[in-house]
XYZ file of C-alpha atoms in Angstrom:
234
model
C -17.011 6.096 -2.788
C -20.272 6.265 -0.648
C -19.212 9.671 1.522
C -20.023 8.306 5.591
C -22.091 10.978 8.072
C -19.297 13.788 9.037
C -18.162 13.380 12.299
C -16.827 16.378 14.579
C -13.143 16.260 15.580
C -11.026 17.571 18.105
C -8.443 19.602 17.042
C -5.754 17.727 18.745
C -7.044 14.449 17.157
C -5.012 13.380 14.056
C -5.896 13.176 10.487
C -6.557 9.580 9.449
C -5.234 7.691 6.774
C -6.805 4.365 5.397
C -4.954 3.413 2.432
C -6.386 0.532 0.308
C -3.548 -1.265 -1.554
C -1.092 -4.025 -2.949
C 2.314 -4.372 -2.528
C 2.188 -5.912 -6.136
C 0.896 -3.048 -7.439
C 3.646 -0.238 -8.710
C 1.612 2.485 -8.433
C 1.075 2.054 -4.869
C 4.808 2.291 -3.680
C 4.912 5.289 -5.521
C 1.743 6.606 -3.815
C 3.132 5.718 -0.822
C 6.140 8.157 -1.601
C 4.458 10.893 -2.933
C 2.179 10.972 0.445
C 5.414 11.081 1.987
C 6.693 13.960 0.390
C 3.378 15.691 0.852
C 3.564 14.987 4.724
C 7.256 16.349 4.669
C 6.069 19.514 2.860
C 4.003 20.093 5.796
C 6.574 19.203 8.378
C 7.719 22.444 8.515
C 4.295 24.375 8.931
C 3.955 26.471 12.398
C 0.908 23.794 12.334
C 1.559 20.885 11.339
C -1.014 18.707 10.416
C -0.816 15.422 12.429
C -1.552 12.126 10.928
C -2.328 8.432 11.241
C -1.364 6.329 8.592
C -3.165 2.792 8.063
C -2.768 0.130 5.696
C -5.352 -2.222 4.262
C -5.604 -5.193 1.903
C -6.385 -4.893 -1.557
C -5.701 -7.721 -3.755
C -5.538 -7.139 -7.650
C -4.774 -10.439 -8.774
C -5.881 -12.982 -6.228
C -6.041 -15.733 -8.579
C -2.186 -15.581 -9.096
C 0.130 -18.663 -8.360
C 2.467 -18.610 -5.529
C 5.190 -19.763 -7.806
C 4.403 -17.991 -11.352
C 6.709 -19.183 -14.147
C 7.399 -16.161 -16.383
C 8.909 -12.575 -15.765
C 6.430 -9.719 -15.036
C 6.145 -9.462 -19.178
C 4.674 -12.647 -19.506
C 2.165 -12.015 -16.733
C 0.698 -8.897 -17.796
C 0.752 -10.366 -21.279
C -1.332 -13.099 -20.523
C -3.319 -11.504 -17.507
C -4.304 -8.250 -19.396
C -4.150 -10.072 -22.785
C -1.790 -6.954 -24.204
C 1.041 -7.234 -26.391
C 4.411 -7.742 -25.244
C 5.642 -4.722 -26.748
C 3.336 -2.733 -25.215
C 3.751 -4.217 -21.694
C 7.393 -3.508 -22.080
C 6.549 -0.268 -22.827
C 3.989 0.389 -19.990
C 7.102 -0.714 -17.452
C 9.447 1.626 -18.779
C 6.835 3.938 -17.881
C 6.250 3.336 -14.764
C 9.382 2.744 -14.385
C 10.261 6.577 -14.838
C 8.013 7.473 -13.171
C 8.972 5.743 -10.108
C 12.248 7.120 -10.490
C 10.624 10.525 -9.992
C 9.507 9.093 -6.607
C 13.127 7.878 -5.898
C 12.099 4.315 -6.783
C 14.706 2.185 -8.634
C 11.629 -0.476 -9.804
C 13.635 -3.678 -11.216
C 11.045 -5.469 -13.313
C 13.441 -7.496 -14.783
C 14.062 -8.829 -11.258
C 10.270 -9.170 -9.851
C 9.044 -12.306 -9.002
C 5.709 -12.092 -9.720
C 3.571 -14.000 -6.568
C -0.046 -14.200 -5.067
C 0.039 -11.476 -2.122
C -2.301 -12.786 0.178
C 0.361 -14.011 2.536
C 2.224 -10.391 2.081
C -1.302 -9.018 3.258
C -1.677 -11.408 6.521
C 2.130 -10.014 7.436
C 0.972 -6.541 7.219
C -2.133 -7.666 9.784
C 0.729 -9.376 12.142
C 2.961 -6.217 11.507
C 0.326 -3.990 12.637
C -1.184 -6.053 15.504
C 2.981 -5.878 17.187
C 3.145 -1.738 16.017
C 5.185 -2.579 12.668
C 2.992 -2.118 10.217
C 5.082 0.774 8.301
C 8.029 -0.833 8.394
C 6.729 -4.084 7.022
C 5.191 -2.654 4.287
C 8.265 -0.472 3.074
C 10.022 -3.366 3.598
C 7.598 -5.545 1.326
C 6.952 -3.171 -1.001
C 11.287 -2.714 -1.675
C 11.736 -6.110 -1.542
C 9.333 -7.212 -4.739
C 9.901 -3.502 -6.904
C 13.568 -3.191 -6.128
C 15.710 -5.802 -4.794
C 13.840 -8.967 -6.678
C 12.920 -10.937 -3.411
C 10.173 -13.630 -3.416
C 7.129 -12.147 -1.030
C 4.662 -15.260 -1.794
C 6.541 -17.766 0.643
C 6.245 -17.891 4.086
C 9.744 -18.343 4.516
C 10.660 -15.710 2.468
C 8.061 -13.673 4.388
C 9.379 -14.371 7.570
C 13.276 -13.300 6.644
C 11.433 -10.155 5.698
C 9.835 -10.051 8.862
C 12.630 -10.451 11.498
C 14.434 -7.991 9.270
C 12.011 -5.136 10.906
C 11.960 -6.579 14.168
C 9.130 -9.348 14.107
C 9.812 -12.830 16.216
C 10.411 -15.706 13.080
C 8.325 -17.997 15.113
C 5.221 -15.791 16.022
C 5.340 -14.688 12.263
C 5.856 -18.239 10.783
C 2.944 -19.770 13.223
C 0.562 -16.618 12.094
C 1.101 -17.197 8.467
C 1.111 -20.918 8.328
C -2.556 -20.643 10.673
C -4.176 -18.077 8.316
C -4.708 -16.128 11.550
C -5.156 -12.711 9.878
C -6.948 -14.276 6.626
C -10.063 -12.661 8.301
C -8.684 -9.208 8.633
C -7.601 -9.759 5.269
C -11.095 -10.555 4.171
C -12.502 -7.416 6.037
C -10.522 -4.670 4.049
C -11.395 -6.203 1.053
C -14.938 -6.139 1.980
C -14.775 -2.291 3.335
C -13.042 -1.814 -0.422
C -16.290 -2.907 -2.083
C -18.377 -1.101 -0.014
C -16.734 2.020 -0.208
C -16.942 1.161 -4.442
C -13.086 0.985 -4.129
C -12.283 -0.854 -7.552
C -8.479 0.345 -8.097
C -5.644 1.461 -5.945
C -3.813 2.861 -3.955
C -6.963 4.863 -2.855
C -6.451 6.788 0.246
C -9.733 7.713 2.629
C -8.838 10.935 4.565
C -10.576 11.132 7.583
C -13.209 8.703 6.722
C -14.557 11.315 4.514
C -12.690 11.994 1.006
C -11.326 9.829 -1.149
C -8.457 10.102 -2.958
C -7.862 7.458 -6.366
C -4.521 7.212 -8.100
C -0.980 7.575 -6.937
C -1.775 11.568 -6.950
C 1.352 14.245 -6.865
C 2.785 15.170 -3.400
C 0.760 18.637 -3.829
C -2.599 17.225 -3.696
C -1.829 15.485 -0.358
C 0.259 18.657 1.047
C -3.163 20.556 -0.293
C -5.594 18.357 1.416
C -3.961 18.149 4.550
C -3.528 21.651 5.330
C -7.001 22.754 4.197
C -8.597 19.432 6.393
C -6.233 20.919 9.593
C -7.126 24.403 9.120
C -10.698 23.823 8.937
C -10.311 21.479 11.954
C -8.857 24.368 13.578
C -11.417 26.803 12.697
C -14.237 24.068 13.904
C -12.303 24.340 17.458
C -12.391 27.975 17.465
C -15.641 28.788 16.134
Protein backbone atom coordinates (compact mmCIF):
# COMPACT_ATOMS: atom_id res chain seq x y z
CA UNK A 1 0.00 0.00 0.00
CA UNK A 2 1.16 3.48 -1.33
CA UNK A 3 1.83 5.20 2.42
CA UNK A 4 -0.36 8.95 1.97
CA UNK A 5 1.58 12.41 3.32
CA UNK A 6 1.32 12.16 7.38
CA UNK A 7 -1.06 14.36 8.64
CA UNK A 8 -0.89 15.99 12.28
CA UNK A 9 -3.64 15.01 14.73
CA UNK A 10 -5.17 16.28 17.67
CA UNK A 11 -4.93 14.30 20.50
CA UNK A 12 -8.56 14.22 21.22
CA UNK A 13 -9.25 13.14 17.57
CA UNK A 14 -9.84 9.34 17.23
CA UNK A 15 -7.88 6.68 15.59
CA UNK A 16 -9.40 5.72 12.25
CA UNK A 17 -10.29 2.55 10.97
CA UNK A 18 -10.94 1.78 7.17
CA UNK A 19 -11.40 -1.80 6.83
CA UNK A 20 -11.51 -3.23 3.25
CA UNK A 21 -13.61 -6.44 3.19
CA UNK A 22 -16.33 -9.17 2.30
CA UNK A 23 -18.81 -10.54 4.25
CA UNK A 24 -18.18 -13.75 2.09
CA UNK A 25 -14.93 -13.91 3.07
CA UNK A 26 -14.19 -16.06 6.52
CA UNK A 27 -11.27 -14.51 7.36
CA UNK A 28 -12.78 -11.23 7.64
CA UNK A 29 -15.42 -12.03 10.43
CA UNK A 30 -12.69 -13.34 12.24
CA UNK A 31 -10.63 -10.15 11.70
CA UNK A 32 -13.38 -8.36 12.69
CA UNK A 33 -13.25 -10.26 16.15
CA UNK A 34 -9.83 -10.27 16.79
CA UNK A 35 -9.87 -6.22 16.32
CA UNK A 36 -12.44 -6.48 18.81
CA UNK A 37 -10.62 -8.18 21.31
CA UNK A 38 -7.65 -5.94 20.67
CA UNK A 39 -9.92 -2.78 21.27
CA UNK A 40 -11.24 -4.51 24.55
CA UNK A 41 -7.64 -5.13 25.69
CA UNK A 42 -7.28 -1.51 25.61
CA UNK A 43 -10.56 -0.66 27.22
CA UNK A 44 -9.17 -0.76 30.36
CA UNK A 45 -5.99 1.52 29.79
CA UNK A 46 -5.91 4.90 32.04
CA UNK A 47 -5.80 6.06 28.15
CA UNK A 48 -7.68 4.56 26.14
CA UNK A 49 -7.16 4.81 22.69
CA UNK A 50 -10.33 6.08 20.91
CA UNK A 51 -11.41 4.79 17.62
CA UNK A 52 -13.52 5.04 14.48
CA UNK A 53 -14.34 2.04 12.82
CA UNK A 54 -15.36 2.09 8.95
CA UNK A 55 -16.33 -0.44 6.60
CA UNK A 56 -15.69 -0.65 2.89
CA UNK A 57 -16.47 -2.88 -0.09
CA UNK A 58 -14.29 -5.43 -1.25
CA UNK A 59 -15.62 -7.98 -3.50
CA UNK A 60 -13.63 -11.35 -3.99
CA UNK A 61 -15.79 -13.06 -6.26
CA UNK A 62 -17.91 -10.60 -8.16
CA UNK A 63 -18.61 -12.85 -10.91
CA UNK A 64 -20.63 -15.19 -8.55
CA UNK A 65 -24.40 -16.05 -9.21
CA UNK A 66 -27.03 -14.77 -6.99
CA UNK A 67 -28.45 -18.21 -6.76
CA UNK A 68 -25.25 -20.67 -6.86
CA UNK A 69 -26.23 -24.36 -7.05
CA UNK A 70 -23.67 -26.29 -4.97
CA UNK A 71 -22.48 -26.11 -1.21
CA UNK A 72 -19.40 -23.94 -0.44
CA UNK A 73 -17.25 -27.33 -1.51
CA UNK A 74 -18.32 -27.24 -4.87
CA UNK A 75 -17.58 -23.53 -5.22
CA UNK A 76 -14.16 -23.37 -4.10
CA UNK A 77 -13.65 -26.56 -6.06
CA UNK A 78 -14.52 -25.18 -9.18
CA UNK A 79 -13.57 -21.42 -8.44
CA UNK A 80 -9.99 -22.19 -7.13
CA UNK A 81 -9.81 -25.39 -9.27
CA UNK A 82 -8.56 -27.44 -5.87
CA UNK A 83 -9.52 -30.76 -4.90
CA UNK A 84 -12.41 -31.50 -2.89
CA UNK A 85 -10.50 -33.08 -0.29
CA UNK A 86 -8.45 -30.39 0.16
CA UNK A 87 -11.22 -27.73 0.24
CA UNK A 88 -12.80 -29.79 2.92
CA UNK A 89 -9.81 -29.66 4.60
CA UNK A 90 -9.06 -25.87 4.25
CA UNK A 91 -12.79 -25.36 6.02
CA UNK A 92 -12.09 -27.41 8.85
CA UNK A 93 -9.36 -25.08 9.19
CA UNK A 94 -10.77 -22.17 9.20
CA UNK A 95 -13.23 -23.47 10.79
CA UNK A 96 -11.03 -23.87 14.06
CA UNK A 97 -9.79 -21.22 13.77
CA UNK A 98 -12.86 -19.25 13.88
CA UNK A 99 -13.78 -21.06 16.83
CA UNK A 100 -10.75 -19.45 18.48
CA UNK A 101 -12.50 -16.14 17.61
CA UNK A 102 -15.82 -17.46 19.14
CA UNK A 103 -17.16 -18.10 15.63
CA UNK A 104 -19.35 -21.23 15.18
CA UNK A 105 -18.73 -21.00 11.00
CA UNK A 106 -21.46 -23.56 9.49
CA UNK A 107 -20.15 -24.28 6.02
CA UNK A 108 -22.31 -26.96 5.61
CA UNK A 109 -25.11 -24.38 5.93
CA UNK A 110 -23.64 -21.32 3.70
CA UNK A 111 -25.34 -20.33 0.84
CA UNK A 112 -22.85 -19.27 -1.25
CA UNK A 113 -24.19 -15.70 -3.16
CA UNK A 114 -22.78 -12.63 -5.15
CA UNK A 115 -22.31 -9.84 -2.31
CA UNK A 116 -22.76 -6.84 -4.13
CA UNK A 117 -26.22 -6.27 -2.77
CA UNK A 118 -24.76 -7.19 0.95
CA UNK A 119 -22.21 -4.27 0.09
CA UNK A 120 -24.99 -1.54 -1.06
CA UNK A 121 -26.79 -2.49 2.57
CA UNK A 122 -23.69 -1.72 4.37
CA UNK A 123 -23.66 1.91 2.29
CA UNK A 124 -27.57 2.33 3.41
CA UNK A 125 -26.56 1.02 6.96
CA UNK A 126 -23.97 3.55 7.28
CA UNK A 127 -25.67 6.54 5.57
CA UNK A 128 -28.83 5.93 8.71
CA UNK A 129 -25.67 5.30 11.58
CA UNK A 130 -26.01 1.31 11.34
CA UNK A 131 -23.30 0.34 9.68
CA UNK A 132 -21.82 -2.02 12.62
CA UNK A 133 -24.72 -3.59 13.27
CA UNK A 134 -25.48 -4.48 9.70
CA UNK A 135 -22.40 -5.91 9.09
CA UNK A 136 -22.30 -8.24 12.29
CA UNK A 137 -25.52 -8.98 11.37
CA UNK A 138 -24.49 -9.97 7.66
CA UNK A 139 -21.51 -11.39 8.41
CA UNK A 140 -23.55 -14.08 11.25
CA UNK A 141 -26.13 -14.56 9.05
CA UNK A 142 -24.00 -16.24 5.91
CA UNK A 143 -20.95 -17.98 8.44
CA UNK A 144 -23.31 -19.10 11.14
CA UNK A 145 -26.93 -19.30 10.88
CA UNK A 146 -27.06 -20.34 6.89
CA UNK A 147 -29.24 -17.29 5.71
CA UNK A 148 -29.34 -16.23 2.02
CA UNK A 149 -27.55 -12.50 1.86
CA UNK A 150 -27.78 -12.27 -2.17
CA UNK A 151 -31.64 -11.39 -2.23
CA UNK A 152 -33.05 -8.29 -1.60
CA UNK A 153 -35.67 -9.71 0.34
CA UNK A 154 -33.59 -11.64 2.32
CA UNK A 155 -31.49 -8.47 2.72
CA UNK A 156 -34.15 -6.46 3.86
CA UNK A 157 -35.41 -9.08 6.82
CA UNK A 158 -31.79 -8.63 7.76
CA UNK A 159 -32.13 -5.10 7.68
CA UNK A 160 -35.25 -4.26 9.80
CA UNK A 161 -33.74 -6.80 12.15
CA UNK A 162 -31.09 -3.88 13.20
CA UNK A 163 -33.44 -1.20 12.95
CA UNK A 164 -33.52 -0.16 9.14
CA UNK A 165 -37.17 0.94 7.53
CA UNK A 166 -38.07 -2.38 4.95
CA UNK A 167 -39.20 0.16 2.49
CA UNK A 168 -36.25 2.72 2.45
CA UNK A 169 -33.95 -0.45 2.35
CA UNK A 170 -35.97 -2.37 -0.35
CA UNK A 171 -36.27 1.01 -2.64
CA UNK A 172 -32.24 1.57 -2.07
CA UNK A 173 -31.37 -1.89 -3.12
CA UNK A 174 -33.78 -2.42 -5.91
CA UNK A 175 -32.39 1.45 -7.36
CA UNK A 176 -28.67 0.51 -7.07
CA UNK A 177 -28.47 3.77 -5.11
CA UNK A 178 -25.20 2.93 -3.29
CA UNK A 179 -23.73 0.85 -6.41
CA UNK A 180 -21.49 4.02 -6.70
CA UNK A 181 -20.19 4.00 -3.21
CA UNK A 182 -19.75 0.51 -3.82
CA UNK A 183 -17.67 1.21 -6.86
CA UNK A 184 -15.55 3.86 -4.92
CA UNK A 185 -14.07 1.47 -2.18
CA UNK A 186 -13.24 -0.84 -4.64
CA UNK A 187 -11.45 1.72 -6.54
CA UNK A 188 -9.59 3.23 -3.23
CA UNK A 189 -8.69 -0.81 -2.79
CA UNK A 190 -6.71 -0.75 -6.04
CA UNK A 191 -5.15 2.27 -5.45
CA UNK A 192 -3.99 1.63 -2.17
CA UNK A 193 -2.59 -2.00 -4.05
CA UNK A 194 -5.19 -3.67 -1.71
CA UNK A 195 -5.40 -7.22 -3.48
CA UNK A 196 -6.69 -9.44 -0.38
CA UNK A 197 -8.61 -8.88 2.76
CA UNK A 198 -9.67 -7.92 5.46
CA UNK A 199 -6.91 -5.19 5.28
CA UNK A 200 -7.30 -2.56 7.83
CA UNK A 201 -5.73 1.22 7.12
CA UNK A 202 -4.98 2.80 10.56
CA UNK A 203 -5.11 6.28 10.43
CA UNK A 204 -4.74 6.58 6.77
CA UNK A 205 -1.23 5.64 7.30
CA UNK A 206 -0.38 1.77 8.04
CA UNK A 207 -1.71 -1.00 6.71
CA UNK A 208 -2.48 -3.95 8.21
CA UNK A 209 -3.11 -7.48 5.73
CA UNK A 210 -4.55 -10.66 7.16
CA UNK A 211 -6.97 -11.38 9.92
CA UNK A 212 -3.84 -10.55 12.38
CA UNK A 213 -4.01 -11.74 16.32
CA UNK A 214 -5.78 -9.36 18.80
CA UNK A 215 -2.06 -8.34 20.01
CA UNK A 216 -1.01 -6.71 16.92
CA UNK A 217 -4.09 -4.42 16.98
CA UNK A 218 -3.87 -3.90 20.99
CA UNK A 219 0.05 -3.14 19.93
CA UNK A 220 -0.67 -0.70 17.25
CA UNK A 221 -3.17 1.16 18.92
CA UNK A 222 -1.46 2.00 21.99
CA UNK A 223 1.89 2.88 20.36
CA UNK A 224 -0.30 5.19 17.49
CA UNK A 225 -2.15 6.94 20.89
CA UNK A 226 0.90 7.36 22.80
CA UNK A 227 2.77 8.91 20.11
CA UNK A 228 -0.33 11.06 19.40
CA UNK A 229 -0.01 12.05 22.87
CA UNK A 230 3.54 12.83 22.86
CA UNK A 231 2.92 14.97 19.40
CA UNK A 232 0.37 17.10 21.73
CA UNK A 233 2.83 17.55 24.38
CA UNK A 234 5.93 18.11 22.62
Amino acid sequence: MSRPDVVAHDVSEPISIDIWSDIACPWCYIGKRNLEAGLAATASDDDAPQVNITFHSFELSPDTPVDFDGDEIDFLAGHKGMPREQVAQMLDNVTGVAKNAGLEYRFDLLKHTNTVKAHELLHHAKAQGLQHEMEERLMSAYFTEGKHVGRVDDLVDLAVEVGLDADATRDALNNDTYVPAVRQDQAQARAYGIQGVPFFVIDGQYGISGAQPPATFENVLRDLWAKRGADVSA
